[in-house]
Coordinates of C-alpha atoms in Angstrom, one line a residue:
X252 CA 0.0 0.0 0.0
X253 CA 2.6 2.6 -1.1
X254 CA 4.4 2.1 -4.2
X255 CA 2.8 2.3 -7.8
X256 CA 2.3 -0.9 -9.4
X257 CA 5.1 0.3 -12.1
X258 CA 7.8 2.0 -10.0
X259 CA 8.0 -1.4 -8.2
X260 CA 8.8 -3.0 -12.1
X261 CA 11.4 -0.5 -12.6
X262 CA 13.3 -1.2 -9.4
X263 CA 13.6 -4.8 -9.1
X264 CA 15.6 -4.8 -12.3
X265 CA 19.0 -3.9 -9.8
X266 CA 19.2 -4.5 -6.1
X267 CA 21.1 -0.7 -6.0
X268 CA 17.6 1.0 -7.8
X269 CA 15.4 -0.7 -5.1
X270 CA 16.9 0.7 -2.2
X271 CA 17.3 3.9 -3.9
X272 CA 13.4 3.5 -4.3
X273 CA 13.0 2.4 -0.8
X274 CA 15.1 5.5 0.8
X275 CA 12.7 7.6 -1.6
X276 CA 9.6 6.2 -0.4
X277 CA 10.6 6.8 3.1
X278 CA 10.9 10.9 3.0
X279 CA 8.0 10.9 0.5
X280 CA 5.3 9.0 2.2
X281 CA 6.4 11.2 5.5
X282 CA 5.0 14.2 3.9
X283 CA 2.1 12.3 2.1
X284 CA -1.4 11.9 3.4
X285 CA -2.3 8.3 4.2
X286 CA -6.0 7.1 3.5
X287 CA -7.7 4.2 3.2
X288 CA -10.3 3.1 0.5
X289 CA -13.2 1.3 1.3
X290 CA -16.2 0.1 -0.1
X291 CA -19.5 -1.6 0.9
X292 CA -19.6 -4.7 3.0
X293 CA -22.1 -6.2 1.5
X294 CA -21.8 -7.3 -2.7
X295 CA -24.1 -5.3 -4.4
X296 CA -27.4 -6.9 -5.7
X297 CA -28.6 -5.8 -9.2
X298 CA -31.5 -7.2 -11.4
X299 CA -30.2 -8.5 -15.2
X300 CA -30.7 -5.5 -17.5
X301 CA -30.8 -2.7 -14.9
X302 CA -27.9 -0.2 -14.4
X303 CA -25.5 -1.1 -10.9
X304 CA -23.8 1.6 -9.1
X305 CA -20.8 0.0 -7.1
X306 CA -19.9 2.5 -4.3
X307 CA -16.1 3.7 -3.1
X308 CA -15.0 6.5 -1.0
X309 CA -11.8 7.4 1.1
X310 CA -11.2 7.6 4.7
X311 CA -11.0 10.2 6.4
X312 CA -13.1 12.0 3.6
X313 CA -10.3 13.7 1.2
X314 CA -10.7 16.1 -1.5
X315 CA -10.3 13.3 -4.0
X316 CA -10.4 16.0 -7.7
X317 CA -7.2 15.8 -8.3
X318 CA -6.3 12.1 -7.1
X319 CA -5.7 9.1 -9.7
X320 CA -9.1 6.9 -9.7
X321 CA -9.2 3.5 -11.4
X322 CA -11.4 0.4 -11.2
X323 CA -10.5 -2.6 -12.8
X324 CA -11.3 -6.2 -12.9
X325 CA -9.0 -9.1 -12.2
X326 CA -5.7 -7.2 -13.1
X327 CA -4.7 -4.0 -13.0
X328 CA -4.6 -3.6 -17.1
X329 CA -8.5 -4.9 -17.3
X330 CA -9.6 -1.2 -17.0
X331 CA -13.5 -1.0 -16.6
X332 CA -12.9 3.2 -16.0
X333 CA -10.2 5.7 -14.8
X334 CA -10.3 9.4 -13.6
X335 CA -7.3 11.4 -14.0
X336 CA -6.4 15.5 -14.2
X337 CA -9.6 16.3 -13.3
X338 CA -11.5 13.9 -15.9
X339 CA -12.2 10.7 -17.5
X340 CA -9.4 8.8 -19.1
X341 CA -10.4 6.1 -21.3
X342 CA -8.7 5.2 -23.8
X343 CA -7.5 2.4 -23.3
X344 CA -10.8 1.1 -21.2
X345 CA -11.5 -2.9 -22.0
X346 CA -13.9 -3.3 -25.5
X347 CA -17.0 -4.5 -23.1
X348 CA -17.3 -1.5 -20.8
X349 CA -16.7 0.7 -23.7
X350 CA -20.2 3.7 -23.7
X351 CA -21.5 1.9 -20.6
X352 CA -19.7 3.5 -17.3
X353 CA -20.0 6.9 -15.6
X354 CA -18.2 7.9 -12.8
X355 CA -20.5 9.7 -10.1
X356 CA -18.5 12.7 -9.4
X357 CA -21.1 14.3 -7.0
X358 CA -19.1 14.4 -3.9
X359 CA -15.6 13.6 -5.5
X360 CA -14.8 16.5 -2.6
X361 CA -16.0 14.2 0.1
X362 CA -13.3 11.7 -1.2
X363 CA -16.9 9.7 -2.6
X364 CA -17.1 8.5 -5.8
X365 CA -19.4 5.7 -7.5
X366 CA -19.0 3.9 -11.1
X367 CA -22.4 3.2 -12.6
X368 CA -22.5 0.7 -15.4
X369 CA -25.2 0.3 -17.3
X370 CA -27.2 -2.3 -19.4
X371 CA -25.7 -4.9 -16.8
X372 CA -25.1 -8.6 -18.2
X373 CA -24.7 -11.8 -16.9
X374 CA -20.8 -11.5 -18.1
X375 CA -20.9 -8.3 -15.3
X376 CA -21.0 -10.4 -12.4
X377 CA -17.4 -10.8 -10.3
X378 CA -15.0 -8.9 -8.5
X379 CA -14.0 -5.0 -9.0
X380 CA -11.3 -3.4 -7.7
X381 CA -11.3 1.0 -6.8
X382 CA -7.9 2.3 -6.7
X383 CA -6.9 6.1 -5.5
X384 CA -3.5 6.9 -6.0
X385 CA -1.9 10.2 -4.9
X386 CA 1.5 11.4 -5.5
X387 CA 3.6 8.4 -4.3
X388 CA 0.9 6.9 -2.2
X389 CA -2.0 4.6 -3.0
X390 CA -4.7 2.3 -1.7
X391 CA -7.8 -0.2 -3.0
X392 CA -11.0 -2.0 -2.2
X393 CA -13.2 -4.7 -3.8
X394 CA -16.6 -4.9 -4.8
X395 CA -18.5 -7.9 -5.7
X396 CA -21.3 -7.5 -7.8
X397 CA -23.8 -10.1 -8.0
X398 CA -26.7 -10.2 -10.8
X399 CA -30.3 -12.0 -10.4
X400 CA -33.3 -12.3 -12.4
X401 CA -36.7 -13.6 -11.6
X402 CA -38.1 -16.3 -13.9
X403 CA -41.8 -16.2 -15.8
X404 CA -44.8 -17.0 -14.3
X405 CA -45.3 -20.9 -13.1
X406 CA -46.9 -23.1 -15.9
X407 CA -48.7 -26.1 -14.3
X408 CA -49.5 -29.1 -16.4
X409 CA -51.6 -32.4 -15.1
X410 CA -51.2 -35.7 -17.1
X411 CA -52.3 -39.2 -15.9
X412 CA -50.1 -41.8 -15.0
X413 CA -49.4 -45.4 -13.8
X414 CA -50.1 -46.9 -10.7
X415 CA -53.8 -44.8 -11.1
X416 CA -52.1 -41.8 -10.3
X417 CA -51.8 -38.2 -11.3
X418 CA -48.8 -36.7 -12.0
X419 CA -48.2 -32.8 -12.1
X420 CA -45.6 -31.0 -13.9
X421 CA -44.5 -27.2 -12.6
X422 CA -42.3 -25.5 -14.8
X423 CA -41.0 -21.7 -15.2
X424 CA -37.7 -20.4 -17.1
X425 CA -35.5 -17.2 -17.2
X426 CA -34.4 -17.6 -13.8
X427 CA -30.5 -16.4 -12.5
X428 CA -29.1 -17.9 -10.6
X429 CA -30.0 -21.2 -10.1
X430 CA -33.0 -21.5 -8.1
X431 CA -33.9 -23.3 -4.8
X432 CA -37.1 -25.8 -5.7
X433 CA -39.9 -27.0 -3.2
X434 CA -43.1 -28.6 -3.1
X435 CA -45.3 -27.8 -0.1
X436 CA -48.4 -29.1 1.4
X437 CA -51.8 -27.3 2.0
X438 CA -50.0 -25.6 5.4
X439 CA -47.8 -24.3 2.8
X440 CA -45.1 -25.2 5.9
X441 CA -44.6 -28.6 5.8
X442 CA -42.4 -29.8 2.2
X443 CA -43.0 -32.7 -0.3
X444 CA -40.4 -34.4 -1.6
X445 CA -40.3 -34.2 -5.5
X446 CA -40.7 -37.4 -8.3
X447 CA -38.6 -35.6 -10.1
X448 CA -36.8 -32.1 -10.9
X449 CA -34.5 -31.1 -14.2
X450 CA -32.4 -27.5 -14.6
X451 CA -31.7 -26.8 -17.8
X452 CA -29.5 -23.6 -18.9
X453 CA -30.5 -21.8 -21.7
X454 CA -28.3 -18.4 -22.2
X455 CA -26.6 -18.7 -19.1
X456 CA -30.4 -18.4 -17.5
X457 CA -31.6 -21.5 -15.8
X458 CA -35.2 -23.4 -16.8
X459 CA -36.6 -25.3 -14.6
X460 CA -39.3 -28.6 -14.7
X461 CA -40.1 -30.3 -11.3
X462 CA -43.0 -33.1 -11.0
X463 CA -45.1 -34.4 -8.2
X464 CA -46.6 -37.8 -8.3
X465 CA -50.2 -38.0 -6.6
X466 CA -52.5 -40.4 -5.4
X467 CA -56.0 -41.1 -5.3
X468 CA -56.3 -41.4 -1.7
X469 CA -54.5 -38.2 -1.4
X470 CA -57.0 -34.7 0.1
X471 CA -56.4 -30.9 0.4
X472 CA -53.4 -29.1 -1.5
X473 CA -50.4 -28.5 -2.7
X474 CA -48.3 -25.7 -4.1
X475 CA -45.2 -25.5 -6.3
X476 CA -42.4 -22.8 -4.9
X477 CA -39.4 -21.6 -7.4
X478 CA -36.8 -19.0 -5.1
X479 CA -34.3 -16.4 -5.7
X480 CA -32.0 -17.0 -3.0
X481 CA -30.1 -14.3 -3.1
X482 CA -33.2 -12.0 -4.1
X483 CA -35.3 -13.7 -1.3
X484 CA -38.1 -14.0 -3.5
X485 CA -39.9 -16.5 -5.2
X486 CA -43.1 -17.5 -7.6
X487 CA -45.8 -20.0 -6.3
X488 CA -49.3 -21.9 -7.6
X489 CA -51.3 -23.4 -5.8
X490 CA -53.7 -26.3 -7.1
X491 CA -56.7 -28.4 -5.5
X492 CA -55.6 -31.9 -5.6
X493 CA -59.5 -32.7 -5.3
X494 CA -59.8 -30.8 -8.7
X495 CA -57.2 -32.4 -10.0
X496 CA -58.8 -35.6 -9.9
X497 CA -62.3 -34.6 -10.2
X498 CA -61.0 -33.7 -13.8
X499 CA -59.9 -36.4 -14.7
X500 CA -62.9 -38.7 -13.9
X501 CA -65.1 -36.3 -15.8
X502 CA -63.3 -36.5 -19.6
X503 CA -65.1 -40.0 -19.7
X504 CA -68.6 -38.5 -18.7
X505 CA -67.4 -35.3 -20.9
X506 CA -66.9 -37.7 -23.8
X507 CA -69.9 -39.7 -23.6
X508 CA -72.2 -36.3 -23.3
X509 CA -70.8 -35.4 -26.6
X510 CA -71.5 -38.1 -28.5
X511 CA -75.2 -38.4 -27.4
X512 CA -75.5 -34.4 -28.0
X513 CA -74.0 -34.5 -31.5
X514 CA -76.7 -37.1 -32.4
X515 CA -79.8 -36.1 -30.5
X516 CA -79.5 -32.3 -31.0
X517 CA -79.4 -32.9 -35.1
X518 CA -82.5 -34.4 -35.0
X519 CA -84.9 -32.2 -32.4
X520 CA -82.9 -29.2 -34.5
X521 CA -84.3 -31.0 -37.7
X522 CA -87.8 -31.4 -36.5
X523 CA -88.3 -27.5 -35.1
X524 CA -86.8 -26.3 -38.6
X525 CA -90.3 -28.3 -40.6
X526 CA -92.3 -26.9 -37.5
X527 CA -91.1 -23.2 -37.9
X528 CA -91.7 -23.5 -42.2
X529 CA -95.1 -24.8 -42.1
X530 CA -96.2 -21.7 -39.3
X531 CA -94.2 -19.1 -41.0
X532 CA -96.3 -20.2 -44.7
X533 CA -99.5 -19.4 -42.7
X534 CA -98.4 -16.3 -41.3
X535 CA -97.2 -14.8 -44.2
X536 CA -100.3 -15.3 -46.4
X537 CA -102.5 -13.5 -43.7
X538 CA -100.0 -10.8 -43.7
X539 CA -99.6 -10.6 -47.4
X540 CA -103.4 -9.4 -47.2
X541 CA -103.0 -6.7 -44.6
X542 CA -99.9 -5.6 -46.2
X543 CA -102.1 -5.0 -49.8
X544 CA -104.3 -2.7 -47.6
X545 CA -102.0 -0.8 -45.7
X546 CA -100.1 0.1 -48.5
X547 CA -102.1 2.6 -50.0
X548 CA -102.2 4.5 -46.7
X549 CA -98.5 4.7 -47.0
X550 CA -98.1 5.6 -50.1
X551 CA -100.4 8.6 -49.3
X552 CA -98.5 9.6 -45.7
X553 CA -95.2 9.2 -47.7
X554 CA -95.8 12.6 -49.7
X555 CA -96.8 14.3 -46.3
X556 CA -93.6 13.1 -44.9
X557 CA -91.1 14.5 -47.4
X558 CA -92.9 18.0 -47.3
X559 CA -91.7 18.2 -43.7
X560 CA -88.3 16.6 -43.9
X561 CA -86.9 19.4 -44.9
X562 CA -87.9 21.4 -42.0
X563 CA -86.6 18.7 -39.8
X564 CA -83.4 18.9 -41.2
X565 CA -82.9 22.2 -40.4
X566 CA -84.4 22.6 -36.5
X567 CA -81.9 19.6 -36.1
X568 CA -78.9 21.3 -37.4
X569 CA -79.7 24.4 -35.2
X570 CA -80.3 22.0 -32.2
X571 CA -76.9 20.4 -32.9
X572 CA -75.1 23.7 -33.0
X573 CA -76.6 24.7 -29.8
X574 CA -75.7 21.6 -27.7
X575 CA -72.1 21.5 -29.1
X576 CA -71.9 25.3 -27.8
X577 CA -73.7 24.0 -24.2
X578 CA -70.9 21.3 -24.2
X579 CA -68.0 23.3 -24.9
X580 CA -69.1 26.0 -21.8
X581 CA -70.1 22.6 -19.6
X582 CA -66.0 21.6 -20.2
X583 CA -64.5 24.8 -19.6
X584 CA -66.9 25.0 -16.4
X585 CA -65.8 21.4 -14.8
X586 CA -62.3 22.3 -15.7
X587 CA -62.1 25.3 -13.5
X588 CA -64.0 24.0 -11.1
X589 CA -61.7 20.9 -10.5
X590 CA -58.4 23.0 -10.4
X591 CA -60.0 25.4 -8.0
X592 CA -61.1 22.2 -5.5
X593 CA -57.5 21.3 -6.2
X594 CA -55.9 24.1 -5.1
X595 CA -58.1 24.5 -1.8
X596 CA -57.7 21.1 -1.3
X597 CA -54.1 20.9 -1.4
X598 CA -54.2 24.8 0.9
X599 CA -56.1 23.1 3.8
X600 CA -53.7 20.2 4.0
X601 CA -50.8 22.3 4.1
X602 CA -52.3 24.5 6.9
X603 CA -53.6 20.9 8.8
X604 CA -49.4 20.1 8.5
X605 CA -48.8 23.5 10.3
X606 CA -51.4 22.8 13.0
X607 CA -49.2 20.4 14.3
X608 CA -45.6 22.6 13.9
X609 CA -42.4 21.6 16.4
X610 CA -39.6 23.7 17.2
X611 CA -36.6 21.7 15.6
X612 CA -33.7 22.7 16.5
X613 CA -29.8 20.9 15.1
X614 CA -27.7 18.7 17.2
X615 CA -23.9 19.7 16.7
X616 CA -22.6 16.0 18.0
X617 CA -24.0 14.6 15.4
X618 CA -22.5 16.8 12.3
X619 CA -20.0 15.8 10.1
X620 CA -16.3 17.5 10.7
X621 CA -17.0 20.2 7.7
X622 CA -20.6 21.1 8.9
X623 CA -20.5 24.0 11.6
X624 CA -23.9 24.5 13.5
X625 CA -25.1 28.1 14.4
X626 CA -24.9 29.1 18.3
X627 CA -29.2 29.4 18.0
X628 CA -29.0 25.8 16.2
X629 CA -30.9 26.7 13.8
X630 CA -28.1 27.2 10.5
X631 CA -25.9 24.8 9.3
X632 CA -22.9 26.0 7.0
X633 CA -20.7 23.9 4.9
X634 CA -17.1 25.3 6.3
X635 CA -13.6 24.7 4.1
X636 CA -11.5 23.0 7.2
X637 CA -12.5 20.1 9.1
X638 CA -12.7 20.5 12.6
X639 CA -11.4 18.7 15.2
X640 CA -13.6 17.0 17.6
X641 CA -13.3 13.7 20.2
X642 CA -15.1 10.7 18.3
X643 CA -18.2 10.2 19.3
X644 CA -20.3 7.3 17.9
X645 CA -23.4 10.2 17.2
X646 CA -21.0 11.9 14.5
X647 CA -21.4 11.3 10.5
X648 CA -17.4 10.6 9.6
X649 CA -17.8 10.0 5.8
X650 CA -20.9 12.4 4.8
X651 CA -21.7 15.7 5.3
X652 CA -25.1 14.7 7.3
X653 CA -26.2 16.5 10.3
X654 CA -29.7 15.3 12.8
X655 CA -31.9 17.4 14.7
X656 CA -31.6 17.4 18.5
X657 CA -35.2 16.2 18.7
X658 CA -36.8 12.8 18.4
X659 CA -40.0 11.9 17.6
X660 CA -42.0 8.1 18.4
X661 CA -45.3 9.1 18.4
X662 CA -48.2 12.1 16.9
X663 CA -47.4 14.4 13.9
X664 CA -45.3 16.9 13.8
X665 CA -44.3 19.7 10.9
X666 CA -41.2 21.3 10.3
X667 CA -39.4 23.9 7.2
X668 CA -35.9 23.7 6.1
X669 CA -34.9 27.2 4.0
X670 CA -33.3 25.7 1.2
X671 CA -33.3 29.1 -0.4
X672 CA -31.3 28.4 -4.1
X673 CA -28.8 26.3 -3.0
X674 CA -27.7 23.1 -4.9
X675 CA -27.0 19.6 -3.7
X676 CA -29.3 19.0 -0.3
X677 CA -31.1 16.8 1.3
X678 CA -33.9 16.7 3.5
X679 CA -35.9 14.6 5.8
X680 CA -36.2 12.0 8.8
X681 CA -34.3 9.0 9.4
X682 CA -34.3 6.4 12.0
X683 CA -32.0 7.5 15.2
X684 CA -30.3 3.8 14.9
X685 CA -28.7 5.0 11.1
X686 CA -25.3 4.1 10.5
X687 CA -23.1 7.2 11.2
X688 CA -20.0 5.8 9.8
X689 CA -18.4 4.8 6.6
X690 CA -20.0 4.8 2.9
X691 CA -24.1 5.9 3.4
X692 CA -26.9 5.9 0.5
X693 CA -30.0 7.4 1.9
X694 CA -32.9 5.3 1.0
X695 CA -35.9 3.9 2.6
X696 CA -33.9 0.1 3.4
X697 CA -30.9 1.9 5.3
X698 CA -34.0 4.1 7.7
X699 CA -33.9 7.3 5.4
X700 CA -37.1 9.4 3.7
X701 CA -35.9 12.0 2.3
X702 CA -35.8 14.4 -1.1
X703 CA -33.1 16.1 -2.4
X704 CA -32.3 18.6 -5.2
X705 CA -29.2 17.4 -7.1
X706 CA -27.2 19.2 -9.5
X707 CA -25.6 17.6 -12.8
X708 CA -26.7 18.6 -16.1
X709 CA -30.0 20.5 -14.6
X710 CA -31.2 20.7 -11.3
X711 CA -33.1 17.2 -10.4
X712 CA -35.6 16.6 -7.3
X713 CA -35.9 13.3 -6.6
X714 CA -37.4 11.1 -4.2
X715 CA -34.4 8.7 -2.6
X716 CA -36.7 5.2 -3.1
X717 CA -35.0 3.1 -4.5
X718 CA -34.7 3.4 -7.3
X719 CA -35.2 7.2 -7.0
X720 CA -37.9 8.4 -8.6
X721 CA -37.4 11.9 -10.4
X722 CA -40.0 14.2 -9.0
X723 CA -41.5 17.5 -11.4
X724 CA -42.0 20.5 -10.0
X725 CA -43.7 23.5 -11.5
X726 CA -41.5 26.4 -8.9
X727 CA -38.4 25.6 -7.8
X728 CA -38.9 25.8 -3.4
X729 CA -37.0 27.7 -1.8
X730 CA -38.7 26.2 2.0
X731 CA -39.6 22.2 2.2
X732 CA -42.0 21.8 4.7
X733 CA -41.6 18.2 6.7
X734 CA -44.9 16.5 8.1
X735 CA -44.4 13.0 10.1
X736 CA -47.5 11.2 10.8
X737 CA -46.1 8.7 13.0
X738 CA -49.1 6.0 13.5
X739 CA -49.9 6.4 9.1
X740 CA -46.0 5.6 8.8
X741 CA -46.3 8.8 6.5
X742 CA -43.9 11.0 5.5
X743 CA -45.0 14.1 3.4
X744 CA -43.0 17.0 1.8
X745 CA -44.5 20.7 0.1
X746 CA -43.5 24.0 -1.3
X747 CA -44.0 25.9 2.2
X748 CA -44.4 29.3 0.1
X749 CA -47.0 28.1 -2.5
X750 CA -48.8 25.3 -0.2
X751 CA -48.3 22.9 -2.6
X752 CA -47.8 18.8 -2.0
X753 CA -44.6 17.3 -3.6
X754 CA -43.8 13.9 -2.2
X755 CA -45.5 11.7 0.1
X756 CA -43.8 8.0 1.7
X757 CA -46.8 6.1 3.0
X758 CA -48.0 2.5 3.6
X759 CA -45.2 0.7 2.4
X760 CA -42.8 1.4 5.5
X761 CA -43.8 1.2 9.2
X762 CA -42.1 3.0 12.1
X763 CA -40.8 1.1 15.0
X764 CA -38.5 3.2 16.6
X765 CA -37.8 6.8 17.2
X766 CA -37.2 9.5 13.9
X767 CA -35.3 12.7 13.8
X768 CA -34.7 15.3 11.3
X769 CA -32.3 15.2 8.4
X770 CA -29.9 17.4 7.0
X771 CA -27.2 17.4 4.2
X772 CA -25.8 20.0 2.5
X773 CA -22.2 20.9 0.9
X774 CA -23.3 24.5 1.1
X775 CA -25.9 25.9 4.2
X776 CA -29.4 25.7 5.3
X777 CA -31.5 26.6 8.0
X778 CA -34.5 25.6 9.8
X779 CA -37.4 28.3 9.3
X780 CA -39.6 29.3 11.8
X781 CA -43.2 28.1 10.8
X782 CA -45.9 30.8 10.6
X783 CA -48.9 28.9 12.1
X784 CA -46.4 27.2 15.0
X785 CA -45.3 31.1 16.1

């Protein structure tokens, strides 16, 4: 962890050049700043197809813009992508990463970085390897990266067999990896061994056809289960083993019905069709009379008629003109109508949130060494130093988070953040058990709800679910209002100056232990006093 891959090459050629080398590496590596790379401790999980975003970052958090960055797979020369002099250096990145990599620079200044890959394959899955290197200095991490796919819906197929039994066939394709295969019994508990199960791989995905031999003594059900291991989630039928049997008694009562319909219903058909001639002659000769003297009368009424078709024609053009005009005015109304109940509607929510306003104020043990907290605890300021504090195990090493002082288990409570027009923050609640150390992505899973304005391109709000979900705004806010409903495992953000909703978490999560406020920002923010609470 100290010499460059090549300077080593160079020395070993003479025993004088190495300890030259090692003499140098002495008085430079006293002046260097040692760091550490790490990355996550889990591998990271992405679905076949989707885009994977392998995290990395430095400790302590370094100013990493004008460091060497390089990942690479199984040697050093299989480059995936490499930052260098303040920007991408490919060319000489490996044929099959070649348009598909990006390295997420957003907090490069945090000593954070991220490679995204996209369009991820099945050839994707292994080891990579982040390397910083700085001056003379250099460290690395791996990253395994594991892909999964789900397989189709279950087919489920029923054929006799010997022995006057049934057997049934369950079979589904696509999956990756190989899947984990059970039969289970009507407790859906208690498994069943199989007759028989075959994996086939097709494409490097895996098809599987498992069987189940049943017997007619044999009551209740039984389902077919095909897991993801790794995903921890699987696909499942279940099928009456009373129906299963009942249908295949019936195809011999089936059969026989069909043969005595196909002869008895010719022949009653046959019968009604002489029945229905022999009426229909005697009605139409008694109608063929009437018809004689009725049609004189029409012939006369018919002249009548077309004298005052005319005038129909043109009342009904007038009518139609009118009620197109009446429907046109009926739209326009409804329209109006339905954005004003919008707009009242979405008013009195945001004034029910402020019913309920808190005094937050910002708990300075839990900041990150850059962040410095106003003496009211109220502003938080991105500084240029990093302070020096004891460890404490409240403190955010890695990210520039900071918590309120308050914690809330129970009721509903509303808060505002002035955001004003500064770029690249967060806001939220989070769980007060949240990791504080090492690499964090803020997302529902790891006890984070939360929004956050990020800058690239364009100026994004998203919603950190997972995956984030881009959220469009018509005015950009320059106050998020907070409101935790607690018991509704809600969390909802607005537009404190225009009253307007923007992003609600509800029913998926439940809350189980206590929340606090949430703040990041590589710039300032503040929390605003809220009208209705003063």
């Amino acid at each position: 962890m100290g010499f460059p891959e090549s300077l080593w090459r160079m020395s070993l050629s003479s025993l004088p050049g190495l300890i030259l080398l090692l003499i140098s590496h002495h008085f430079q590596t006293g002046n260097a700043e040692h760091f550490k790379v790490l990355g996550p401790d889990q591998p990271v999980v992405v679905i076949l197809g989707e885009d994977a975003v392998l995290p990395c970052h430095l400790s302590p958090a370094l100013n990493a813009e004008d460091m060497q960055v390089r990942w690479f797979r199984t040697s050093f020369d299989f480059l995936v992508h490499q930052y260098e002099n303040g920007m991408d250096q490919n060319e000489q990145q490996n044929s099959k990463y070649r348009g598909r990599t990006e390295l997420i620079r957003n907090y490069i200044s945090c000593g954070s970085v991220s490679l995204r890959i996209q369009n991820i394959g099945l050839e994707d899955e292994g080891r990579y390897s982040c390397y910083f290197e700085f001056d003379t200095y250099y460290d690395e991490a791996t990253v395994e990266l594991k892909v999964v796919r789900l397989g189709s819906a279950l087919f489920i197929s029923v054929n006799d067999h010997q022995d006057r039994g049934i057997k049934v066939m369950c079979e589904s394709s696509g999956w990756y990896p190989e899947p984990e295969v059970t039969w289970r019994q009507e407790d859906g508990q208690s498994p069943i061994a199989a007759s028989e199960t075959e994996t086939q791989e097709q494409n490097g995905l895996f098809k599987v056809k498992t069987s189940l031999l049943l017997k007619t003594n044999q009551q209740g059900s039984i389902s077919c289960h095909i897991r993801n291991v790794i995903l921890s989630q699987e696909k499942t039928f279940v099928i009456s083993i009373a129906d299963i049997f009942y249908q295949r008694v019936s195809r011999w009562m089936v059969s026989l019905s069909l043969i005595l319909i196909s002869v008895l219903i010719p022949c009653g058909l046959l019968v009604m069709l002489v029945i229905y001639h022999l009426r229909k002659e005697r009605e139409e000769k008694g109608q063929l009379s009437a018809d004689k003297k009725n049609l004189s009368a029409k012939v006369e009424n018919l002249s009548a008629k077309a004298e005052n078709q005319s005038e129909n024609v043109d009342k009904f053009s007038a009518d139609n003109a009118k009620l197109s005009v009446d429907k046109e005015n009926l739209s326009a109304d409804n329209a109006k109508l339905s954005a004003d109940n919008e707009s009242l509607r979405a008013e009195l929510e945001w004034r029910r949130c402020c019913s309920y306003a808190v005094n937050v104020t910002l708990d300075p043990n839990t900041a990150h060494p850059l962040l410095i907290v106003s003496e009211d605890k109220k502003t938080v300021i991105s500084g240029n130093t990093k302070q020096i504090f004891f460890d404490n195990t409240k403190r955010f090493d890695s990210e520039p988070f900071v918590l309120g002082s308050e914690g809330f288990s129970s009721g509903k409570h509303y808060w505002e953040v002035q955001v004003g027009d500064k770029s690249d923050w967060k806001v939220g609640v989070c769980k007060n058990s949240v990791r504080r150390k090492g690499q964090i992505t803020p997302s529902p899973g790891e006890g984070y709800w939360a929004v956050e304005l990020r800058i690239k391109d364009k100026s994004v709000y998203l919603a950190l679910t997972v995956p984030e979900k881009e959220l469009l705004l018509r005015e950009r806010p320059q106050a998020v209002g907070i409101f935790l409903d607690y018991e509704a495992g809600k969390v909802s953000f607005y537009n404190a100056d225009t009253k307007s909703h923007i992003y609600t978490f509800s029913d998926i999560y439940s809350f189980t232990e206590t929340l606090q406020p949430f703040l990041f920002t590589c710039t300032s923010l503040r929390i605003r006093p809220v009208a209705a609470w003063e």
